[in-house]
PDB file of C-alpha atoms in Angstrom:
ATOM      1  CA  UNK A 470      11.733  46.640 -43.089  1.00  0.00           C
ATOM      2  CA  UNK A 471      11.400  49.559 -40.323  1.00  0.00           C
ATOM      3  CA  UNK A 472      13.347  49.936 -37.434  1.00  0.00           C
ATOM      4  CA  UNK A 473      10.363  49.455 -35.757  1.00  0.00           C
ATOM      5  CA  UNK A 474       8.835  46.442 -36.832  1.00  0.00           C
ATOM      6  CA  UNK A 475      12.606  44.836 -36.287  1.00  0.00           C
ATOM      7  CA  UNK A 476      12.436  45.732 -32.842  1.00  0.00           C
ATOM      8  CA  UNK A 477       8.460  44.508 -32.728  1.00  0.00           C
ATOM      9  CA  UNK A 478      10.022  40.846 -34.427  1.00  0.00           C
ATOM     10  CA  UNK A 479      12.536  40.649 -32.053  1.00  0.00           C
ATOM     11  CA  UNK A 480      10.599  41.319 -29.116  1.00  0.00           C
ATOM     12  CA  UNK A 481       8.068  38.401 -30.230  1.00  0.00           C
ATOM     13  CA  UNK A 482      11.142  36.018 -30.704  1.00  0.00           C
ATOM     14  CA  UNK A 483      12.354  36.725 -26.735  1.00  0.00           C
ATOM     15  CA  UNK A 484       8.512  36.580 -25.916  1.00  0.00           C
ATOM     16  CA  UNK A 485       8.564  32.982 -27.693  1.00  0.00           C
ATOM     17  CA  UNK A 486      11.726  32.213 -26.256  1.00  0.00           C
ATOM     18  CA  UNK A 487      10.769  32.789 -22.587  1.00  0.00           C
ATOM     19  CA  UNK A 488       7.720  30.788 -23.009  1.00  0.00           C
ATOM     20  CA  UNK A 489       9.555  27.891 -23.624  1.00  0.00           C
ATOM     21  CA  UNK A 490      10.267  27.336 -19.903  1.00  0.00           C
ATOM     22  CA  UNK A 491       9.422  23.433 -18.149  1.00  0.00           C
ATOM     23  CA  UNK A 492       7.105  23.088 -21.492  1.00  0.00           C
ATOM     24  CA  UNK A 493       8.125  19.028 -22.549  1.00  0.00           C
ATOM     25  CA  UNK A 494       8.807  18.479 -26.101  1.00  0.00           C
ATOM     26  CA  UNK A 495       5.843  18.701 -27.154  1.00  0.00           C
ATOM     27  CA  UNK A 496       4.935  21.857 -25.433  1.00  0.00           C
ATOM     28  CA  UNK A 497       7.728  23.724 -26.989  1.00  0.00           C
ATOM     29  CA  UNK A 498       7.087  22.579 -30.333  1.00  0.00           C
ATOM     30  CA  UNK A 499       3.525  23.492 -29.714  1.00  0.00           C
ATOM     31  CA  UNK A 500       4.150  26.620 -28.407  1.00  0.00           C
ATOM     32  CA  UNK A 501       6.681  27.599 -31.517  1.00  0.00           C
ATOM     33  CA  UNK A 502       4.396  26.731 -34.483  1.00  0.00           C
ATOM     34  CA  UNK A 503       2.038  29.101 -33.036  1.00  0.00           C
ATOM     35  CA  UNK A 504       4.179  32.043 -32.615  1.00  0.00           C
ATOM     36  CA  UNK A 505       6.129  31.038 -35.807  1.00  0.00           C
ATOM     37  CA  UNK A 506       3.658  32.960 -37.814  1.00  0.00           C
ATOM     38  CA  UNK A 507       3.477  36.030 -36.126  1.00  0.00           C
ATOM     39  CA  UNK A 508       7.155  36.634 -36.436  1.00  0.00           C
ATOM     40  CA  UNK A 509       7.335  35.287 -39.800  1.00  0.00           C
ATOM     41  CA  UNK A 510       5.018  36.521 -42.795  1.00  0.00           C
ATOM     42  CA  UNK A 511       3.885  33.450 -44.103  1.00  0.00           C
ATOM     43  CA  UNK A 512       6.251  31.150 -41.720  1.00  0.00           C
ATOM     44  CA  UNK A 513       5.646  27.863 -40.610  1.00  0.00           C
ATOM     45  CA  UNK A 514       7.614  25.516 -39.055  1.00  0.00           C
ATOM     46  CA  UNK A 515       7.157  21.638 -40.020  1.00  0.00           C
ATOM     47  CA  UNK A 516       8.654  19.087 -37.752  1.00  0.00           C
ATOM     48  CA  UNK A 517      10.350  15.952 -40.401  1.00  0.00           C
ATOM     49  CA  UNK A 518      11.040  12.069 -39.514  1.00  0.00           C
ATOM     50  CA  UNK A 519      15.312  12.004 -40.142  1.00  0.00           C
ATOM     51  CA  UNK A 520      14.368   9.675 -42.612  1.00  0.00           C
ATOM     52  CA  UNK A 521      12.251  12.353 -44.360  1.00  0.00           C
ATOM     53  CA  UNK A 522      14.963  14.754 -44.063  1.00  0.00           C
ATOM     54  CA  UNK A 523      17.926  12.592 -45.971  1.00  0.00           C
ATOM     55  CA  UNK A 524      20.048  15.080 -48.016  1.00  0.00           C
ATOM     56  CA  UNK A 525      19.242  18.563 -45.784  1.00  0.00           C
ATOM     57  CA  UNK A 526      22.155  20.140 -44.153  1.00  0.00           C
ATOM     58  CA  UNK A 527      21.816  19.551 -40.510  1.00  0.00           C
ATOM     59  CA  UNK A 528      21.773  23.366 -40.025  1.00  0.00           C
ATOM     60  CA  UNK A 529      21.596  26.247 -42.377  1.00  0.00           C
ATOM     61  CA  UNK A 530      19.473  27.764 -45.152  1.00  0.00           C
ATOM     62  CA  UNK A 531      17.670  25.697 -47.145  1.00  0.00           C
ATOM     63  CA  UNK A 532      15.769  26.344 -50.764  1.00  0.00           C
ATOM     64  CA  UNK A 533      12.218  28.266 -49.012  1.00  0.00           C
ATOM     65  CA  UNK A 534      13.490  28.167 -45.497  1.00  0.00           C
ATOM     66  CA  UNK A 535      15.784  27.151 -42.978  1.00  0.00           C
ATOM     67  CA  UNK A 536      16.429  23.886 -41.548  1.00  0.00           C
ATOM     68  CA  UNK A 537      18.291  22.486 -38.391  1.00  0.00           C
ATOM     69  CA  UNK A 538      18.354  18.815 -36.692  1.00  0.00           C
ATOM     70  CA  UNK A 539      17.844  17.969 -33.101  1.00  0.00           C
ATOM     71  CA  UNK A 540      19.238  14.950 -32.243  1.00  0.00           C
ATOM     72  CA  UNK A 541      17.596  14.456 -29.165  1.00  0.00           C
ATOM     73  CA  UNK A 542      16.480  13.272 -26.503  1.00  0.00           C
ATOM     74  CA  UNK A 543      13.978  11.598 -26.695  1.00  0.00           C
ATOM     75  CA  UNK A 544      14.154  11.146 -30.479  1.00  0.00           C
ATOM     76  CA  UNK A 545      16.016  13.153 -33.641  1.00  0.00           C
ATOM     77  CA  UNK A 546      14.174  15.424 -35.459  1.00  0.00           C
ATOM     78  CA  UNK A 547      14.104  17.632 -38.437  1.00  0.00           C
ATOM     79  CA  UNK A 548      12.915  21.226 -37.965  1.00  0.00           C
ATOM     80  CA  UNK A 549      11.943  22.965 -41.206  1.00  0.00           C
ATOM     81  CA  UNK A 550      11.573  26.632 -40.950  1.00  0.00           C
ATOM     82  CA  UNK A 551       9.605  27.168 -43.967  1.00  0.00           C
ATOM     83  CA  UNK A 552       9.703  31.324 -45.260  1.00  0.00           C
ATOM     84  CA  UNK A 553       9.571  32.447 -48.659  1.00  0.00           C
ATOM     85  CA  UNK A 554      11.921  34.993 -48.364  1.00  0.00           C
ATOM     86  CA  UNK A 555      14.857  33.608 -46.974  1.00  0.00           C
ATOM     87  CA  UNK A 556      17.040  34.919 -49.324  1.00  0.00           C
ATOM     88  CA  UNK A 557      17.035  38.270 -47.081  1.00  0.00           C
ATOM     89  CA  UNK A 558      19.989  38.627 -44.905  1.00  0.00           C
ATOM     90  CA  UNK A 559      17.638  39.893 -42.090  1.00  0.00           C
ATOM     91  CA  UNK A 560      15.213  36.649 -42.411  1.00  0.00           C
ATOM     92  CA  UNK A 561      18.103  34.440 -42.586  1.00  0.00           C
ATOM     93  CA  UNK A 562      19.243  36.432 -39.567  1.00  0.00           C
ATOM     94  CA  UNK A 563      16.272  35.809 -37.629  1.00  0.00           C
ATOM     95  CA  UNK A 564      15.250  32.533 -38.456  1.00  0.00           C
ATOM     96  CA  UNK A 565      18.835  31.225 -37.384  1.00  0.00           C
ATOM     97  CA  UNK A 566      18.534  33.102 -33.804  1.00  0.00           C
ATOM     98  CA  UNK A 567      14.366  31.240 -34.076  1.00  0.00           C
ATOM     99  CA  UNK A 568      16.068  28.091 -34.564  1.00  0.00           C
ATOM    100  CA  UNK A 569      18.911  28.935 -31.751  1.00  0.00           C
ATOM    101  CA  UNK A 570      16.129  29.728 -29.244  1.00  0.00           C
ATOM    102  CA  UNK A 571      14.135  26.498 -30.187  1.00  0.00           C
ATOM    103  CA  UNK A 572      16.902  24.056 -30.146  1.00  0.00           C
ATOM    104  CA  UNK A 573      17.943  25.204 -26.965  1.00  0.00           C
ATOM    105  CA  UNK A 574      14.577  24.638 -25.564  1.00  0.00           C
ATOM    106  CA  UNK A 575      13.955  20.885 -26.968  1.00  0.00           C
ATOM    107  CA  UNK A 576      17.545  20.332 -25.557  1.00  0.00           C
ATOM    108  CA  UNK A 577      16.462  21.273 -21.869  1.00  0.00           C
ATOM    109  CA  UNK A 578      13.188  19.592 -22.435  1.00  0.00           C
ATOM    110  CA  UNK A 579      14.715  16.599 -23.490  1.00  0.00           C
ATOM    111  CA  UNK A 580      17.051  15.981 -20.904  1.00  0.00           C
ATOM    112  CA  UNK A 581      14.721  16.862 -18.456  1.00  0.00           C
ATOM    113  CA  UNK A 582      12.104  14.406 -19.339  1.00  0.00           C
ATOM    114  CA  UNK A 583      15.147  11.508 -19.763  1.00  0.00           C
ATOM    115  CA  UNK A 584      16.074  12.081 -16.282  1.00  0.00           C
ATOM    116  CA  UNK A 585      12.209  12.334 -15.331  1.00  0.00           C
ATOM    117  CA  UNK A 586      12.399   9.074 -17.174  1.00  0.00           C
ATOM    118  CA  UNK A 587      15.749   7.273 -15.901  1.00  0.00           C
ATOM    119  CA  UNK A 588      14.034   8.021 -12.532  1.00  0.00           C
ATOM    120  CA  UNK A 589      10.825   5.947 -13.064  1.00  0.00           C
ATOM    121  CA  UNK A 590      12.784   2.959 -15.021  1.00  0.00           C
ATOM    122  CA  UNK A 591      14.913   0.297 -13.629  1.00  0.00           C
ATOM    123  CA  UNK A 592      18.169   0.779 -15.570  1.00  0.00           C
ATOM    124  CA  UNK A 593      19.153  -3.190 -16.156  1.00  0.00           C
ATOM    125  CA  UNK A 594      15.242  -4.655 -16.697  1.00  0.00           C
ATOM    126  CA  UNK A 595      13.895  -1.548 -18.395  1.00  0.00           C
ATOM    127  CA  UNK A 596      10.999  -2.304 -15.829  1.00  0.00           C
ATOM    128  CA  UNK A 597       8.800   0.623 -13.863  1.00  0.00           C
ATOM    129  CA  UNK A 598      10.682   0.933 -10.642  1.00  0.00           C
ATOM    130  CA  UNK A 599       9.548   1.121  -7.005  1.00  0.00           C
ATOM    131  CA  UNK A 600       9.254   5.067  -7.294  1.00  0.00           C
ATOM    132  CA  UNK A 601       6.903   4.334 -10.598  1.00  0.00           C
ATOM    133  CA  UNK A 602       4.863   1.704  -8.648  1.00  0.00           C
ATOM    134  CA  UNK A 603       3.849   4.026  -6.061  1.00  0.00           C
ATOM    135  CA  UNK A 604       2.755   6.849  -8.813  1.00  0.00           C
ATOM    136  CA  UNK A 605       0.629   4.429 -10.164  1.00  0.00           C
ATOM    137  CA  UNK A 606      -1.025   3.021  -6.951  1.00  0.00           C
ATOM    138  CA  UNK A 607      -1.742   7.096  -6.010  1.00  0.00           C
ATOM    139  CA  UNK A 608      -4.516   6.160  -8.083  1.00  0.00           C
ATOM    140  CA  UNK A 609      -6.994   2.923  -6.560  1.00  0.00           C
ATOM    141  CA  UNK A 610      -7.373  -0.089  -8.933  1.00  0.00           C
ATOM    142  CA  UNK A 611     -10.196  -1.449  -9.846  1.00  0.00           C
ATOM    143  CA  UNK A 612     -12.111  -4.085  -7.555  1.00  0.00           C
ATOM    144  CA  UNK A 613     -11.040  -7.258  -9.041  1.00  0.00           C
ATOM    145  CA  UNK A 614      -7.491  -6.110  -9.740  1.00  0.00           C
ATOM    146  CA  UNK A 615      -4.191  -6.440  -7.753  1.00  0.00           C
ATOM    147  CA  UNK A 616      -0.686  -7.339  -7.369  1.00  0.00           C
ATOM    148  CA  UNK A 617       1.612  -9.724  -7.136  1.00  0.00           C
ATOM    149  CA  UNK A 618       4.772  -9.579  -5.251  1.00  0.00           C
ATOM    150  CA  UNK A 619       7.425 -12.193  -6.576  1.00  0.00           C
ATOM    151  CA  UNK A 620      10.650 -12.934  -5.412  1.00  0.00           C
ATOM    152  CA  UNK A 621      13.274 -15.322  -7.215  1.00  0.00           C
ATOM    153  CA  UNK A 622      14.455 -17.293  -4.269  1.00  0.00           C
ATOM    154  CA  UNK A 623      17.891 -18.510  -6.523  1.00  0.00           C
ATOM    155  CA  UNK A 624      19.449 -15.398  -7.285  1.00  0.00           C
ATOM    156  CA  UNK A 625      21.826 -14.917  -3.971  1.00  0.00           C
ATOM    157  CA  UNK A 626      23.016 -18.020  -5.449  1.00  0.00           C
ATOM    158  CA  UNK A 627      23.550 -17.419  -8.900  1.00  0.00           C
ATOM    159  CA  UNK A 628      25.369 -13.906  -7.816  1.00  0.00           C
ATOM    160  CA  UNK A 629      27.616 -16.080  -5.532  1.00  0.00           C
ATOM    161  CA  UNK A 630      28.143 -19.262  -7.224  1.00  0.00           C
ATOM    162  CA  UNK A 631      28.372 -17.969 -11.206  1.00  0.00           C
ATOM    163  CA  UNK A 632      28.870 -14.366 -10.420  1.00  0.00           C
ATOM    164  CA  UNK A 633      26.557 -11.108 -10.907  1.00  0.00           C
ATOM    165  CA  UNK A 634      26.764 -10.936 -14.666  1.00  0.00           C
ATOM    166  CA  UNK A 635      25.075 -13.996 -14.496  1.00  0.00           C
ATOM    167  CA  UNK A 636      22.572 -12.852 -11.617  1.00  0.00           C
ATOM    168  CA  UNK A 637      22.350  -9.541 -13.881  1.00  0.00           C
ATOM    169  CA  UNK A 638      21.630 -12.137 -16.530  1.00  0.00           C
ATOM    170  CA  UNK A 639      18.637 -13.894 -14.548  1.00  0.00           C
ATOM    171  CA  UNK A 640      16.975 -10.412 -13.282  1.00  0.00           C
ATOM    172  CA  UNK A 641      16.846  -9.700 -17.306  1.00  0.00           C
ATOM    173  CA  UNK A 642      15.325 -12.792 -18.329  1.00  0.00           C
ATOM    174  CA  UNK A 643      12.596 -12.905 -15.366  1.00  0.00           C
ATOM    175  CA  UNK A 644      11.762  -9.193 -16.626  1.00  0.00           C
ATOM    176  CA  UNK A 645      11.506 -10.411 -19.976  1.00  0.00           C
ATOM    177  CA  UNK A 646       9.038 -12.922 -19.544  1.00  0.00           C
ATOM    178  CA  UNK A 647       6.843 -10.731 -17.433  1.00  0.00           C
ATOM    179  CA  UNK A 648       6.910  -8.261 -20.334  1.00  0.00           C
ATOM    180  CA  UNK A 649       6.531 -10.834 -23.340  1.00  0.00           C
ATOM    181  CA  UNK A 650       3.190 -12.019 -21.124  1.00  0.00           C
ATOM    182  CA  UNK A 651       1.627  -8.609 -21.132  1.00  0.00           C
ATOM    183  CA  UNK A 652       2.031  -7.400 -17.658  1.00  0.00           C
ATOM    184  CA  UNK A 653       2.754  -4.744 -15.863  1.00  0.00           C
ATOM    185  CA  UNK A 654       5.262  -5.372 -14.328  1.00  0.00           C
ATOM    186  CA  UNK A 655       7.915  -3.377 -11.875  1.00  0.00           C
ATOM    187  CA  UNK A 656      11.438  -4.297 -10.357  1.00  0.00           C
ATOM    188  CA  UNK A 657      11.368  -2.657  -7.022  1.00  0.00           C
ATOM    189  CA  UNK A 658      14.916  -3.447  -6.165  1.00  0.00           C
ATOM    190  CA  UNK A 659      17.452  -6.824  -5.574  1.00  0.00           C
ATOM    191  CA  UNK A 660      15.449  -9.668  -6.411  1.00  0.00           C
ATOM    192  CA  UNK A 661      11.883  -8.333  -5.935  1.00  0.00           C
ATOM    193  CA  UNK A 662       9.432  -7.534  -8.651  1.00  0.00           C
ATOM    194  CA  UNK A 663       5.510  -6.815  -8.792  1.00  0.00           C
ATOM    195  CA  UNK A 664       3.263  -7.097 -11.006  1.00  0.00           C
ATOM    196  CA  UNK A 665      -0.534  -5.689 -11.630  1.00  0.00           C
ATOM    197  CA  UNK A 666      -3.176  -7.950 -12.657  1.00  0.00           C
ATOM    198  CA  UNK A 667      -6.955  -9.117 -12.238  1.00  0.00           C
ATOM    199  CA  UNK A 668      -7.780 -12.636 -11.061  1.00  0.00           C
ATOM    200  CA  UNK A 669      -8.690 -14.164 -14.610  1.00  0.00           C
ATOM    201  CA  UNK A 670      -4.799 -13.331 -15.280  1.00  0.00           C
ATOM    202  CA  UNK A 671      -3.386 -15.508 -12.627  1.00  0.00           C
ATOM    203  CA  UNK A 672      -2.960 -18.457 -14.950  1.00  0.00           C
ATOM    204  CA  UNK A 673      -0.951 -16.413 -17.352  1.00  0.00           C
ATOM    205  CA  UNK A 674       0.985 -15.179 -14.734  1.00  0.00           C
ATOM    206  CA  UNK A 675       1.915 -19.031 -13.264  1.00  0.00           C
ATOM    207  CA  UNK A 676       2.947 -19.521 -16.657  1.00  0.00           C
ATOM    208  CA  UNK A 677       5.135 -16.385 -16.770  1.00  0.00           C
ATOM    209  CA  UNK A 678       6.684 -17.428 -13.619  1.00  0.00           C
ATOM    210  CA  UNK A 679       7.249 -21.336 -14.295  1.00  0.00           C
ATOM    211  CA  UNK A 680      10.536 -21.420 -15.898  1.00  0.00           C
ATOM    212  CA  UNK A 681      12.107 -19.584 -12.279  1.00  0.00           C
ATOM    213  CA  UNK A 682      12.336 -20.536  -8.633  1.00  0.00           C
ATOM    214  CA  UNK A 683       9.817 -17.806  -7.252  1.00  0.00           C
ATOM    215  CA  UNK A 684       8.212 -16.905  -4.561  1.00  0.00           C
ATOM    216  CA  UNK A 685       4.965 -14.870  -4.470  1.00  0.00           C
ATOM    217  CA  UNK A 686       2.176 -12.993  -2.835  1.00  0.00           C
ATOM    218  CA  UNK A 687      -1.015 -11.639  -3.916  1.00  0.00           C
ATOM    219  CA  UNK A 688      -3.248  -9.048  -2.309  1.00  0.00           C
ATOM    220  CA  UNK A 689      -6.606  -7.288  -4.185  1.00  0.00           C
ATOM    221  CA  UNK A 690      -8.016  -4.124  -4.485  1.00  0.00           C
ATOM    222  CA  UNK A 691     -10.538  -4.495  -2.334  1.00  0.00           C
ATOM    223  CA  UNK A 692      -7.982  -5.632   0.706  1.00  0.00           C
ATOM    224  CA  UNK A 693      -6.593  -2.033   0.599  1.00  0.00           C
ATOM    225  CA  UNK A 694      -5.138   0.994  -1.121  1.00  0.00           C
ATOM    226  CA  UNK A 695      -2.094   2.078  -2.499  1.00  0.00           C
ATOM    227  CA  UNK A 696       1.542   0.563  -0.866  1.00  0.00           C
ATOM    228  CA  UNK A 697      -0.883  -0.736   1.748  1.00  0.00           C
ATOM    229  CA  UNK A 698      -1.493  -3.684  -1.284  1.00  0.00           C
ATOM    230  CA  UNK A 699       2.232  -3.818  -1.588  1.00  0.00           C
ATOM    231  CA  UNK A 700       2.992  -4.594   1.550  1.00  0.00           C
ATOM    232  CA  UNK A 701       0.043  -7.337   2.199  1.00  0.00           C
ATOM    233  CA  UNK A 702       1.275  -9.309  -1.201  1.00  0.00           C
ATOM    234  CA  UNK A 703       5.324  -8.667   0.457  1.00  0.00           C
ATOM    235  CA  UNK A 704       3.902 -10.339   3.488  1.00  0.00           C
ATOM    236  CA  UNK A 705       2.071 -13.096   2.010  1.00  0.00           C
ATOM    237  CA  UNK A 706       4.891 -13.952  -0.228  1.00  0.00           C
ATOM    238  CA  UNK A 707       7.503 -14.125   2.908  1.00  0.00           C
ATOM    239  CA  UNK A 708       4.776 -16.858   3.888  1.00  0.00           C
ATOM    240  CA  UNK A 709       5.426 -18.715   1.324  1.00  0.00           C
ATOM    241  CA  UNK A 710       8.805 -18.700   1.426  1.00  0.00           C
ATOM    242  CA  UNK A 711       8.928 -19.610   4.870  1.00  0.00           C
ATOM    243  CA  UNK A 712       6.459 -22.742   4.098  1.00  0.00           C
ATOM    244  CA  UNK A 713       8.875 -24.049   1.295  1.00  0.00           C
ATOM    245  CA  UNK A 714      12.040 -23.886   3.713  1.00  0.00           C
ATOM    246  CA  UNK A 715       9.926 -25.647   6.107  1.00  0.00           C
ATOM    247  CA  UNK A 716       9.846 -28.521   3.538  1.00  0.00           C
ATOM    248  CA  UNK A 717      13.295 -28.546   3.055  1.00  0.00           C
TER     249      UNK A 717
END
């Protein structure tokens, strides 16, 4: 190999490597397995299930290429540099910086999209949080959908009289029943939830709901937009909870 077609590979492996920037995963895996074969002769690069990869070193030459694992996040992966001649110390040489550039990349992608990620989930429920809730109401629903705002009235009490493992405890079941049912659903903070729905769901909901002490409110698409829907069903379900201290 020239001098100058080193210096031409080399240039495409920065030019690769710079184009990895903000790409997700899936951009910069993308984005290498087209410029694998223009700095390769013959190179591809084949992305392997772990499970598909059992017995591969978890970096280093392989037999017709190169191999290294990425462990994530969000989820391992094989990478198999595939080049026929391998055996040269320059290939070997530049498919190990290849690999160095693309690790590095699905590294800062991953972590970026788990914190993008931690910051749309509720960490104990697993549940969208508020932040989430208002992405997805940026967007109108559909006349004849809306949401529910539920509250569990009993959880102040749990937290004081059995302690807040046990609160934690109740938060995580109520999620888990709203999930198991097929909803929606969103923990927006302490004891409040909300959940998105149409009016033939209400039923399923009620069941959902019947096993806890909860207040709710509902308010429909065609009431309003966005948080304004929020903070109708927040209303209507301080209503109701006012109306069953009354009876107390």
């Amino acid at each position: 190999m020239s001098l100058e077609t080193l210096l031409v590979r080399l240039l495409l492996l920065h030019e690769t490597a710079t184009g990895y920037t903000n790409l997700p995963v899936s951009g910069v895996l993308d984005h290498a397995q087209r410029y694998v074969g223009w700095i390769f002769e013959l190179g591809k690069l084949r992305v392997l299930d772990p499970d598909s990869a059992q017995g591969l070193p978890s970096r280093g030459r392989i037999a017709g290429g190169y191999g290294a694992y990425f462990f994530g996040p969000p989820y391992p992966m094989y990478l198999l540099l595939e080049i026929p001649n391998i055996d040269d110390p320059t290939e070997l040489r530049l498919a190990a910086l290849f690999c160095d550039y693309l690790l590095s990349a699905l590294y800062a992608a991953g972590h970026r999209e788990e914190l993008e990620r931690q910051a749309r989930y509720d960490w104990l429920t697993g549940l969208g949080n508020r932040r989430a809730l208002e992405r997805r109401l940026a967007d109108s629903l559909p006349t004849g959908w809306g949401l529910a705002f539920l509250d569990l009235d009993n959880l102040k009490i749990v937290n004081d009289s059995q302690g807040h493992l046990a609160g934690d405890r109740l938060l995580q079941y109520f999620a888990d029943s709203l999930r198991q049912s097929g909803f929606e659903a969103y923990r927006l903070g302490g004891d409040e939830f909300a959940v998105l729905l149409t009016k033939q769901q209400l039923e399923k909901l009620y069941r959902a709901i019947a096993g806890f002490q909860v207040s709710y409110g509902l308010a429909w698409a065609e009431e309003g937009d966005g948080m304004v829907l929020v903070t109708l069903a927040d209303e209507r379900m301080y209503e109701q909870k006012r109306r069953k201290k009354a009876l107390h």
